[in-house]
Structure formats: structure tokens, C-alpha cells
mmCIF file of C-alpha atoms in Angstrom:
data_model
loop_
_atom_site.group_PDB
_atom_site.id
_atom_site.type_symbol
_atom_site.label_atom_id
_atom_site.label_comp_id
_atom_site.label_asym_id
_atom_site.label_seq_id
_atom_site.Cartn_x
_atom_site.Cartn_y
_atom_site.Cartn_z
ATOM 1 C CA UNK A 1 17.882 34.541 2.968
ATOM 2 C CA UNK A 2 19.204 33.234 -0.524
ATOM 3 C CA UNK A 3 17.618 30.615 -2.105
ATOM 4 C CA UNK A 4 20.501 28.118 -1.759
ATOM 5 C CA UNK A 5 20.256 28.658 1.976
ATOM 6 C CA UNK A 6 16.906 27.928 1.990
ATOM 7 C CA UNK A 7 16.959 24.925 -0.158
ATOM 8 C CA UNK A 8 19.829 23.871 2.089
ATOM 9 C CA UNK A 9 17.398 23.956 5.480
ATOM 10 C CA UNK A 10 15.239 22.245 4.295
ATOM 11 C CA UNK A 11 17.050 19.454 2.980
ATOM 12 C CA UNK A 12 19.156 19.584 6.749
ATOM 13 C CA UNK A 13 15.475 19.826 8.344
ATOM 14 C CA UNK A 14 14.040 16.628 6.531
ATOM 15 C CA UNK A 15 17.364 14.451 7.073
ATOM 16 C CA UNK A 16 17.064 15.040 10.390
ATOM 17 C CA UNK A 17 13.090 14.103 10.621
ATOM 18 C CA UNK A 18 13.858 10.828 8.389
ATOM 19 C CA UNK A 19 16.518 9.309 11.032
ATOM 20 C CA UNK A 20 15.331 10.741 14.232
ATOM 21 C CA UNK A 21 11.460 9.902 13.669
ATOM 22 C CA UNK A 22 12.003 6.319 11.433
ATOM 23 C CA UNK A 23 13.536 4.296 14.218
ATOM 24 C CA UNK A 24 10.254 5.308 16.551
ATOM 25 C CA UNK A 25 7.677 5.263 14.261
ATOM 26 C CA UNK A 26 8.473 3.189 11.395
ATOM 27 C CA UNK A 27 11.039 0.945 13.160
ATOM 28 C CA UNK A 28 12.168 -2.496 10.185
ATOM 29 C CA UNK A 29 9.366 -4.805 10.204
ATOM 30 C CA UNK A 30 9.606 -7.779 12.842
ATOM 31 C CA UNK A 31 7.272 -10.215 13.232
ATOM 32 C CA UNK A 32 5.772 -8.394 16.976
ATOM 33 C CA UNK A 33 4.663 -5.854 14.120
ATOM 34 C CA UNK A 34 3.249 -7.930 11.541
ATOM 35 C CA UNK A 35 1.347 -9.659 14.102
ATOM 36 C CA UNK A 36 -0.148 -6.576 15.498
ATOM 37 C CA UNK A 37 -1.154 -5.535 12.317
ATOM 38 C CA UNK A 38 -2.700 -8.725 11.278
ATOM 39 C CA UNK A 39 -4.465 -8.718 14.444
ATOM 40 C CA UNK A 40 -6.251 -5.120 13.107
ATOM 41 C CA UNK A 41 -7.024 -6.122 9.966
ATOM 42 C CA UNK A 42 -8.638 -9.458 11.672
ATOM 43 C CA UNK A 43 -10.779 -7.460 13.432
ATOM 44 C CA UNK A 44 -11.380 -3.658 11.760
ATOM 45 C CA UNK A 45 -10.912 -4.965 8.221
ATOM 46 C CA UNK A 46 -12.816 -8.801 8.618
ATOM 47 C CA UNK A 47 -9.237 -10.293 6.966
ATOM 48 C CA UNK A 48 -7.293 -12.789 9.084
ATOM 49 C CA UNK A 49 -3.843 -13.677 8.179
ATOM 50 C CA UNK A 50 -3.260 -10.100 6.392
ATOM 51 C CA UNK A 51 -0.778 -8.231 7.808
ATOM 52 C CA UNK A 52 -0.333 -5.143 5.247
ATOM 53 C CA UNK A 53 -1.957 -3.788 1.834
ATOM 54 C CA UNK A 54 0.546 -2.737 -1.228
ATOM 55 C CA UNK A 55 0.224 0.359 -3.118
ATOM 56 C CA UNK A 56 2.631 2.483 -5.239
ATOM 57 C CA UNK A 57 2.010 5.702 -6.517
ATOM 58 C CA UNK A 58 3.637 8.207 -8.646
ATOM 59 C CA UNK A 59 4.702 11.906 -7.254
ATOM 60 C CA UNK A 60 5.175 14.833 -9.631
ATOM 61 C CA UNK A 61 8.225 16.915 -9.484
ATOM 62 C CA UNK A 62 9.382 19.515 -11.976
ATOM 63 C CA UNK A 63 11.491 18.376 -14.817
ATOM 64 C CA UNK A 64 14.753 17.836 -13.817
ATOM 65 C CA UNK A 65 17.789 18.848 -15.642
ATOM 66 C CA UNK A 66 19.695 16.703 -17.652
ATOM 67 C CA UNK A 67 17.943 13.729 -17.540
ATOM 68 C CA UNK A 68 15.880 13.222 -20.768
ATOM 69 C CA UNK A 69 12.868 11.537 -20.549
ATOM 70 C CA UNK A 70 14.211 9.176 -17.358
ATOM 71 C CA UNK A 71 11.696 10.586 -15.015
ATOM 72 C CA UNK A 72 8.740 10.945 -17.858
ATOM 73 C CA UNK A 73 6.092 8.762 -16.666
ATOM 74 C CA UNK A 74 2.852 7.020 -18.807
ATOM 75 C CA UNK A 75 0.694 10.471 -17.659
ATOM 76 C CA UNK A 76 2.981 12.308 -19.639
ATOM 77 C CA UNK A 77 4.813 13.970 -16.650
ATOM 78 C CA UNK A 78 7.618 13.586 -14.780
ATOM 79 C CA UNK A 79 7.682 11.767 -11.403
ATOM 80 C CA UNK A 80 9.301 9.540 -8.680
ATOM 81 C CA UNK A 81 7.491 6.268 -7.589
ATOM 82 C CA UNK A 82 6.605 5.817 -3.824
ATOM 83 C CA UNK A 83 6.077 2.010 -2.722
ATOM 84 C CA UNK A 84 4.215 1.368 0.340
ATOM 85 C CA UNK A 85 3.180 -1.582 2.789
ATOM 86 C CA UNK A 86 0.459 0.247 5.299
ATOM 87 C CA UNK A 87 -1.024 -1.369 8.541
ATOM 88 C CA UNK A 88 -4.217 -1.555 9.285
ATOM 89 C CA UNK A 89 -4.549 1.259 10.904
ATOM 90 C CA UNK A 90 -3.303 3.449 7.827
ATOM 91 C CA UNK A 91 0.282 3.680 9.527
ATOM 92 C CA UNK A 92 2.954 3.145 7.010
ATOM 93 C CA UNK A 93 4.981 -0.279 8.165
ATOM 94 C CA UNK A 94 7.973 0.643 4.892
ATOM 95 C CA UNK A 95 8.496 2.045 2.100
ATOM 96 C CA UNK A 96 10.479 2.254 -0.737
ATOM 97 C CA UNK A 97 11.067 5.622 -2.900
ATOM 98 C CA UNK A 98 13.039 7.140 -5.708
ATOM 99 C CA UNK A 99 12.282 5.090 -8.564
ATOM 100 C CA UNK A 100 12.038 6.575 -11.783
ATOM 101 C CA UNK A 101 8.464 7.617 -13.212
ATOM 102 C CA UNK A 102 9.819 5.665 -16.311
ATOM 103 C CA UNK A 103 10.207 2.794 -15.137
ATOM 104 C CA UNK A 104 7.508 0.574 -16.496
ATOM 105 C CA UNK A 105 4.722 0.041 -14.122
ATOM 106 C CA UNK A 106 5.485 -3.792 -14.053
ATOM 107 C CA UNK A 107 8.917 -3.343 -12.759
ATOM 108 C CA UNK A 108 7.998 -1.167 -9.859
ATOM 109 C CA UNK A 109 7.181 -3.832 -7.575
ATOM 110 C CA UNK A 110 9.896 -6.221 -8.701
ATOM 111 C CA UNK A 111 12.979 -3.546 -8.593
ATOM 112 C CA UNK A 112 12.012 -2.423 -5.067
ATOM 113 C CA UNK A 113 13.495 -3.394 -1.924
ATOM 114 C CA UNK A 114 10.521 -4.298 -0.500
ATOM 115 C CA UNK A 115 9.885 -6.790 -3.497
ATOM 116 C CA UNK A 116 13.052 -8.134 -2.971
ATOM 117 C CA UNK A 117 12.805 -8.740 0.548
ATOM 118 C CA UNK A 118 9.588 -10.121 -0.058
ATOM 119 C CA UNK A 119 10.675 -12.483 -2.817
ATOM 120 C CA UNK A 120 13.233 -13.876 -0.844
ATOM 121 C CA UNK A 121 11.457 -14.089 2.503
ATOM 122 C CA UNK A 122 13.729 -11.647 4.206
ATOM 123 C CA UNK A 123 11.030 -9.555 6.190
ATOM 124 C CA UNK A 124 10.219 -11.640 8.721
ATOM 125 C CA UNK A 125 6.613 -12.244 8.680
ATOM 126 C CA UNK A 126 5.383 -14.785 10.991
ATOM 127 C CA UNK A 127 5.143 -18.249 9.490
ATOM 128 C CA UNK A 128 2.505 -20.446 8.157
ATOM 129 C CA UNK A 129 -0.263 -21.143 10.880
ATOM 130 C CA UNK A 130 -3.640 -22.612 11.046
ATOM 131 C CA UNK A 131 -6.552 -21.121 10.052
ATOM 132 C CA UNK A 132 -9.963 -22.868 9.675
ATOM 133 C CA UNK A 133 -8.223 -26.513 9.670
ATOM 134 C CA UNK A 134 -5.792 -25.319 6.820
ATOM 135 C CA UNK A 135 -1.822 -24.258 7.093
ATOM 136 C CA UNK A 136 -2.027 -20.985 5.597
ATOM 137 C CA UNK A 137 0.686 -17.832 5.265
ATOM 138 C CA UNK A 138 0.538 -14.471 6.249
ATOM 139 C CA UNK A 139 -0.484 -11.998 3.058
ATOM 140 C CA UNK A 140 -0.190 -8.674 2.169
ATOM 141 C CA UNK A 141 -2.962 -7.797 -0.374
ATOM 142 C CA UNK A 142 -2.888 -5.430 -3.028
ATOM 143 C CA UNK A 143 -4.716 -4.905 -6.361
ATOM 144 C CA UNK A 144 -4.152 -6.075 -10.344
ATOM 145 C CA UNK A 145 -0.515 -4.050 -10.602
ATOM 146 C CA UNK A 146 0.749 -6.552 -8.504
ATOM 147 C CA UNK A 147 1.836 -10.108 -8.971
ATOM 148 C CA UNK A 148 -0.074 -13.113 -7.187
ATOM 149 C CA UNK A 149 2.372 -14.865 -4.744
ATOM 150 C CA UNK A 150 1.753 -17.280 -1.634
ATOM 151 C CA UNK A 151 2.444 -14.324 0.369
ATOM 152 C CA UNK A 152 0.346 -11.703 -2.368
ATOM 153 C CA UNK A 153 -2.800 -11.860 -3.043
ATOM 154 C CA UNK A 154 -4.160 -9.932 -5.860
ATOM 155 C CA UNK A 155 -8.181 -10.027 -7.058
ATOM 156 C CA UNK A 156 -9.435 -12.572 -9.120
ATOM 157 C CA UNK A 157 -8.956 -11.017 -12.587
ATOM 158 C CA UNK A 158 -12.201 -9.196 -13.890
ATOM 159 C CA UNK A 159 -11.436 -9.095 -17.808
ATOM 160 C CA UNK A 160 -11.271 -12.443 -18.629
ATOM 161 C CA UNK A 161 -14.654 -13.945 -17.769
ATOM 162 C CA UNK A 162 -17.720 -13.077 -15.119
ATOM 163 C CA UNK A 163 -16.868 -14.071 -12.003
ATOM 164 C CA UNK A 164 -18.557 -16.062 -9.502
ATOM 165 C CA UNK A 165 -20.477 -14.900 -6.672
ATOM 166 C CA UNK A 166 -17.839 -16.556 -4.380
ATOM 167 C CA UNK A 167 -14.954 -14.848 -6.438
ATOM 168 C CA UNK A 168 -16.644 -11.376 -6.093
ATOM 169 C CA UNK A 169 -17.192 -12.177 -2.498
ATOM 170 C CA UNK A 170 -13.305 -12.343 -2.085
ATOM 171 C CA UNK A 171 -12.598 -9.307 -4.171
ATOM 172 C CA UNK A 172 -15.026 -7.868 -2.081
ATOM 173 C CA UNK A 173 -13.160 -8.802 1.427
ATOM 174 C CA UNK A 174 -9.663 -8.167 -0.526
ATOM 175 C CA UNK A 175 -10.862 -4.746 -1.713
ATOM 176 C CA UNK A 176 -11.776 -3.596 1.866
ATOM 177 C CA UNK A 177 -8.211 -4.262 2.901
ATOM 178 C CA UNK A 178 -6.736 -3.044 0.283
ATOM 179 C CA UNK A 179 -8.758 0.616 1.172
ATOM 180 C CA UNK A 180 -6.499 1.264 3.763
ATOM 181 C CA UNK A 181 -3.620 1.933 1.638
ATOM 182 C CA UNK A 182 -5.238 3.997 -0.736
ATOM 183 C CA UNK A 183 -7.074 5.756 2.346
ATOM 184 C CA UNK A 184 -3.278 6.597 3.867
ATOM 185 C CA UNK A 185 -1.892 7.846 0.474
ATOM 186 C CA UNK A 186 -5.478 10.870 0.582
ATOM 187 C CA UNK A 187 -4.316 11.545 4.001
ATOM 188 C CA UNK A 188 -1.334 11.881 3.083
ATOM 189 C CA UNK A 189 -2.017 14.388 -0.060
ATOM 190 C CA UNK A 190 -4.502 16.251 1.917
ATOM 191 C CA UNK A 191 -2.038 16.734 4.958
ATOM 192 C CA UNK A 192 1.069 17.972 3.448
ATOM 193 C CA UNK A 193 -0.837 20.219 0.404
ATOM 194 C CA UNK A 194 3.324 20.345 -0.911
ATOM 195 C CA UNK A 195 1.877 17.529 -2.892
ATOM 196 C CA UNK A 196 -0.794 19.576 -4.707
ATOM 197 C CA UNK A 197 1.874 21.167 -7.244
ATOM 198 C CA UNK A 198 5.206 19.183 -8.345
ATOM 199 C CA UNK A 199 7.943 19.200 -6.573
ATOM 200 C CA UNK A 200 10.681 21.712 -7.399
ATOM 201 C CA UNK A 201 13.802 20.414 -6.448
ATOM 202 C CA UNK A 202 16.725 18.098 -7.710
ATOM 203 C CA UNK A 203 15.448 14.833 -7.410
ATOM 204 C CA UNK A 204 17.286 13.769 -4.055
ATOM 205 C CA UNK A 205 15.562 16.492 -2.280
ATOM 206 C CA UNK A 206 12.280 15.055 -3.492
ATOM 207 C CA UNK A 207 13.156 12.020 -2.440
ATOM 208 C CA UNK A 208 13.880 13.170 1.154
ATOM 209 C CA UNK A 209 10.528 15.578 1.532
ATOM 210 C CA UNK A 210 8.576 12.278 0.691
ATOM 211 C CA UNK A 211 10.767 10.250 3.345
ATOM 212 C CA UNK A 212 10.094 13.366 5.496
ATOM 213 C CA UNK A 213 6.328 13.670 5.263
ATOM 214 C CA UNK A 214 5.700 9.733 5.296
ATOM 215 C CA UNK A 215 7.400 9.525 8.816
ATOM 216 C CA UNK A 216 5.437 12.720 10.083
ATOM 217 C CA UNK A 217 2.326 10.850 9.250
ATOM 218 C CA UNK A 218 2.649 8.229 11.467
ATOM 219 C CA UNK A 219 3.966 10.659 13.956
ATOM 220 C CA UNK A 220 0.287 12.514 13.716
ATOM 221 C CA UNK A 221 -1.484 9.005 13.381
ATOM 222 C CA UNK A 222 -0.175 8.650 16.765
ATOM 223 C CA UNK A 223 -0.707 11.855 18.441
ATOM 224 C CA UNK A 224 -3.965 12.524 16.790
ATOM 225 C CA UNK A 225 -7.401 11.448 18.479
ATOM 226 C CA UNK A 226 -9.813 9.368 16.577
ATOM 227 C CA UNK A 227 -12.316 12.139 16.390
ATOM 228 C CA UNK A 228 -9.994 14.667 14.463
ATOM 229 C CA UNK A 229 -8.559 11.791 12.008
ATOM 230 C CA UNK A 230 -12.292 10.947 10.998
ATOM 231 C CA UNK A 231 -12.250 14.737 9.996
ATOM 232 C CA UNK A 232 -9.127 14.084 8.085
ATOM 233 C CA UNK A 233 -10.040 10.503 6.145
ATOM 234 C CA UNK A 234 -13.621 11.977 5.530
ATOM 235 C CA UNK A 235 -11.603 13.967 2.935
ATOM 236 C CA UNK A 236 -8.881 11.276 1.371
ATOM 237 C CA UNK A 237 -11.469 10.743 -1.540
ATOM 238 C CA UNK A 238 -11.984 13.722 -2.659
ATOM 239 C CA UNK A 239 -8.040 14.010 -4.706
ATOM 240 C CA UNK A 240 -6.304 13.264 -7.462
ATOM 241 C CA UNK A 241 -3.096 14.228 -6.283
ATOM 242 C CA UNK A 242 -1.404 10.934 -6.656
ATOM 243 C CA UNK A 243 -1.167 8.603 -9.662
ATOM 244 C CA UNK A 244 -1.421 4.794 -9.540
ATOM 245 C CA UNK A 245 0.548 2.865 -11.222
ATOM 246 C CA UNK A 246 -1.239 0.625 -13.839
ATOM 247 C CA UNK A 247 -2.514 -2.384 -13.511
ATOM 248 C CA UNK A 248 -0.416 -5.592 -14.643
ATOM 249 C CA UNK A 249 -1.358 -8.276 -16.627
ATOM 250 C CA UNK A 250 -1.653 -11.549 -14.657
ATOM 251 C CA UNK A 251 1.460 -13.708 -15.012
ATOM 252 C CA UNK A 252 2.005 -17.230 -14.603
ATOM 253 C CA UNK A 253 0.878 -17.824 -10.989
ATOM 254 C CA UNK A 254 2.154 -21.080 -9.199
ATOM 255 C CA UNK A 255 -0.004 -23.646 -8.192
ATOM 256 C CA UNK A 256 0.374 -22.788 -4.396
ATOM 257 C CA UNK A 257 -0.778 -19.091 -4.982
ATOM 258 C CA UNK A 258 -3.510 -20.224 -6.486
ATOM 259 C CA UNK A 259 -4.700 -22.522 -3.605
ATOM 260 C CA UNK A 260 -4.259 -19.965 -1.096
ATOM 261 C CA UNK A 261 -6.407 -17.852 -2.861
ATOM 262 C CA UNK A 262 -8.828 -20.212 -3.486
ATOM 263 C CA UNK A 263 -8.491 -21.380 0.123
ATOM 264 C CA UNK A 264 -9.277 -17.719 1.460
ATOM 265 C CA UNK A 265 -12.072 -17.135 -1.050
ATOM 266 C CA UNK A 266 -13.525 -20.990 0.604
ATOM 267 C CA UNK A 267 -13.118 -19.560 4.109
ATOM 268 C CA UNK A 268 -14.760 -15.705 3.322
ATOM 269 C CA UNK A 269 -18.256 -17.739 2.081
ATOM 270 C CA UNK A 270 -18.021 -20.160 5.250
ATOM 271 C CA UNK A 271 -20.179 -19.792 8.534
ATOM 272 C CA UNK A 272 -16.921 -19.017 10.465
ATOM 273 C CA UNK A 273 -15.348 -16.681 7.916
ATOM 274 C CA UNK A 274 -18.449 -14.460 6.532
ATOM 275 C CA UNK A 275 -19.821 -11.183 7.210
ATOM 276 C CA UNK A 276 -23.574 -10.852 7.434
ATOM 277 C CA UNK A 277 -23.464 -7.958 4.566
ATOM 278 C CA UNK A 278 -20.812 -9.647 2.133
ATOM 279 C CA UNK A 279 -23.413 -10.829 -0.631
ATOM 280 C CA UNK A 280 -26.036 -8.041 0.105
ATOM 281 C CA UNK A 281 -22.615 -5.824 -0.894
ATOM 282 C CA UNK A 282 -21.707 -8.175 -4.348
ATOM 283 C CA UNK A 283 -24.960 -8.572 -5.463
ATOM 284 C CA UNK A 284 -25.932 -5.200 -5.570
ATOM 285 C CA UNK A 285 -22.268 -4.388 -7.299
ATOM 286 C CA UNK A 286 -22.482 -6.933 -9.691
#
């Protein structure tokens, strides 16, 4: 067959994955999900109140014609930007892709639909509920390219000054959250090995093998038995595939960020909220 007809299949074959498989399993976020996937992260990932991490990363494709340096990204290649909430159990809850490699780091999160949603409180997480005798939100965590909001929490900021034991304690907690997403984007690179060399198509077709491949991972995250996916994360350190983007400088944070980070790092040093190897961990990092 011609190459048009194959490029033409496979762009049929992935539109067809994207709307038959998202609706099943990666169905708009309601708060029956973010509650299930707070209730993992409680327990699996010692983080109450989280309910997804953050990541973004940036996908190589081939330079695409007619489009200058739009796509050119800080690695000196060209790329598209995939956005991510994960669950705690490395599912993907949304994503948001198609942005161009260009686009300054900074802006990622804050062009996005998922930013947007989040900024305006339009993804129905579950509201503010007690925890440890305080009214706290539900948080998504994620690491310094991202902003700190009531409903983000970022680490405490490692450049400025040394940090307290009790600050390292909560970058600590944060940072095993955090893992899963960066654990989901290995499995993904080391799943679909498409990802080892760019991607050589116009840009919308890129945009759909992504959409493709991120809804056939939760489809195998399903179907797949614990023992076989240990055989598959064993491996997510071990590329380079995928990009980050870079971290962000820390903006003006309000005052009721602030506290709720402060409130969590109180509560991850407190009889009910530690784990027995937490400081054993920090100290030996420091």
C-alpha cells in the first residue's frame, strides 16, 4: 500500500481508539473519581487530601514544514507538550496535548485546559473537608515548574536558603506523590517504543498517536496483573525519552497557599500524620 494510505489508517485507527476507549477509561473527572484517587494516594502514597500529581513533558516529532521555529523547543528540537494529571495508581485522570515546544515552559501550565479548569474551579474536586482539626482542600501536587495554589502544591523552594528538617520532610512526602506521574510517563515510553525516535508526521497526527497511546495505557493498567506491571515500572527509570519542562521560578504565592502548605508540612511531622522512615529518609538526603 502507498504511503498516503497508510498514513491515512493510522490516523482512522487512532481516532477511533481516542473516542471509543476515553469515555471508559478516562471518562471527565467527577468528584466519585477524585475521591477514589485520593483515597490511593492516602493509603499507597502516605498523602491524604491529594487526589492527582502534575507533570508535562515534551515529545519529539520531526520538523514540520512551514512552521519556523514554532515547534523548536529549549533542547534545541522540535516538539509538542503533553500535560498530565495521573491517579495514584499511575492511570492518567486528563490530559491536555498539542502545545507548541516553543511555548515557554512557564506558560504550559497556564495556557492548558486543565490550568484553566483548575484556575477557575471547574473540575469538580470535592470540597474543603477536615483533616487533623483543620478545613483543608483537595491538592494535586507537582514539582518547581508549577505554580503554588490552594489547590497546588509545589516543594518548598531549594535555592534560596537550607531548608528545615520539617520542610524537607514535606518535600519528602510531596516527592513520593509526585513519583507516580513521572513513573506513568517511563511506562509509557517503554510501552509504546514509537516514542524512542520523533514522530514523523504533520503535527495533528502526532497529536492523535499521543491521545491514542495515553488511552491504551490505562486500557493495559486495567487488564494487566500486578505481577507483569512490576516487570514493566521496574524499567520506567531507566529512559530519557521524554523531556521535562523546566522548572519555574516561584511567583507571588497568596497567603492561603502558603498556609496550606505549611498546614500539610505541620500534619506530615505529627504523631497522626508521620511515617516511621520519613526523617531516617531526609536526614540521610540532606
Amino acid at each position: 500500500m502507498g504511503r498516503s494510505t497508510i498514513s491515512n489508517i493510522v490516523e482512522e485507527v487512532c481516532e477511533a481508539l481516542w473516542k471509543n476507549l476515553q469515555p471508559i477509561v478516562m471518562p471527565d473527572p467527577n468528584e466519585e473519581i477524585w475521591r477514589a484517587s485520593e483515597k490511593v494516594f492516602k493509603e499507597k502514597w502516605n498523602f491524604p487530601h491529594c487526589v492527582a500529581a502534575i507533570d508535562g513533558k515534551h515529545f519529539r516529532i520531526k520538523a514540520p514544514a512551514h512552521k519556523g521555529s514554532e515547534f523548536f523547543n529549549y533542547k534545541k528540537y522540535h516538539s509538542v507538550v503533553l500535560l498530565a494529571l495521573v491517579d495514584g495508581n499511575k492511570k492518567f485522570i486528563c490530559v491536555d496535548v498539542g502545545q507548541y515546544g516553543r511555548v515557554s515552559d512557564a506558560s504550559v501550565y497556564s495556557n492548558s485546559t486543565i490550568g484553566k479548569r483548575l484556575t477557575s474551579l471547574n473540575i469538580f474536586l470535592s470540597p474543603d473537608e477536615d483533616l487533623a482539626g483543620r478545613n483543608l482542600p483537595y491538592v494535586i501536587v507537582g514539582d518547581e515548574a508549577f505554580p503554588l495554589k490552594k489547590y497546588l502544591m509545589r516543594p518548598y523552594p531549594r535555592s534560596a536558603r537550607r531548608l528545615s528538617e520539617d520542610e524537607r520532610i514535606f518535600n519528602y512526602r510531596l516527592s513520593r506523590s509526585r513519583n507516580t506521574v513521572e513513573n506513568t510517563f517511563g511506562i509509557l515510553a517503554n510501552t509504546w517504543r514509537v516514542y524512542h525516535s520523533p514522530l514523523e508526521c504533520r503535527i495533528e497526527l502526532a497529536d492523535k498517536v499521543i491521545l491514542a497511546t495515553v488511552v491504551l495505557h490505562n486500557y493495559t493498567r486495567q487488564l494487566t496483573t500486578q505481577t507483569n506491571l512490576a516487570t514493566v515500572e521496574e524499567q520506567t527509570n531507566e529512559t530519557n525519552v521524554f523531556i521535562p519542562i523546566r522548572i519555574g521560578t516561584s511567583s507571588n504565592s497568596s497567603r492561603e497557599a502558603l498556609n496550606v502548605r505549611n498546614f500539610f508540612k505541620e500534619y506530615f511531622i505529627s504523631n497522626e500524620g508521620r511515617v516511621e522512615w520519613q526523617q531516617r529518609i531526609v536526614n540521610r538526603t540532606a
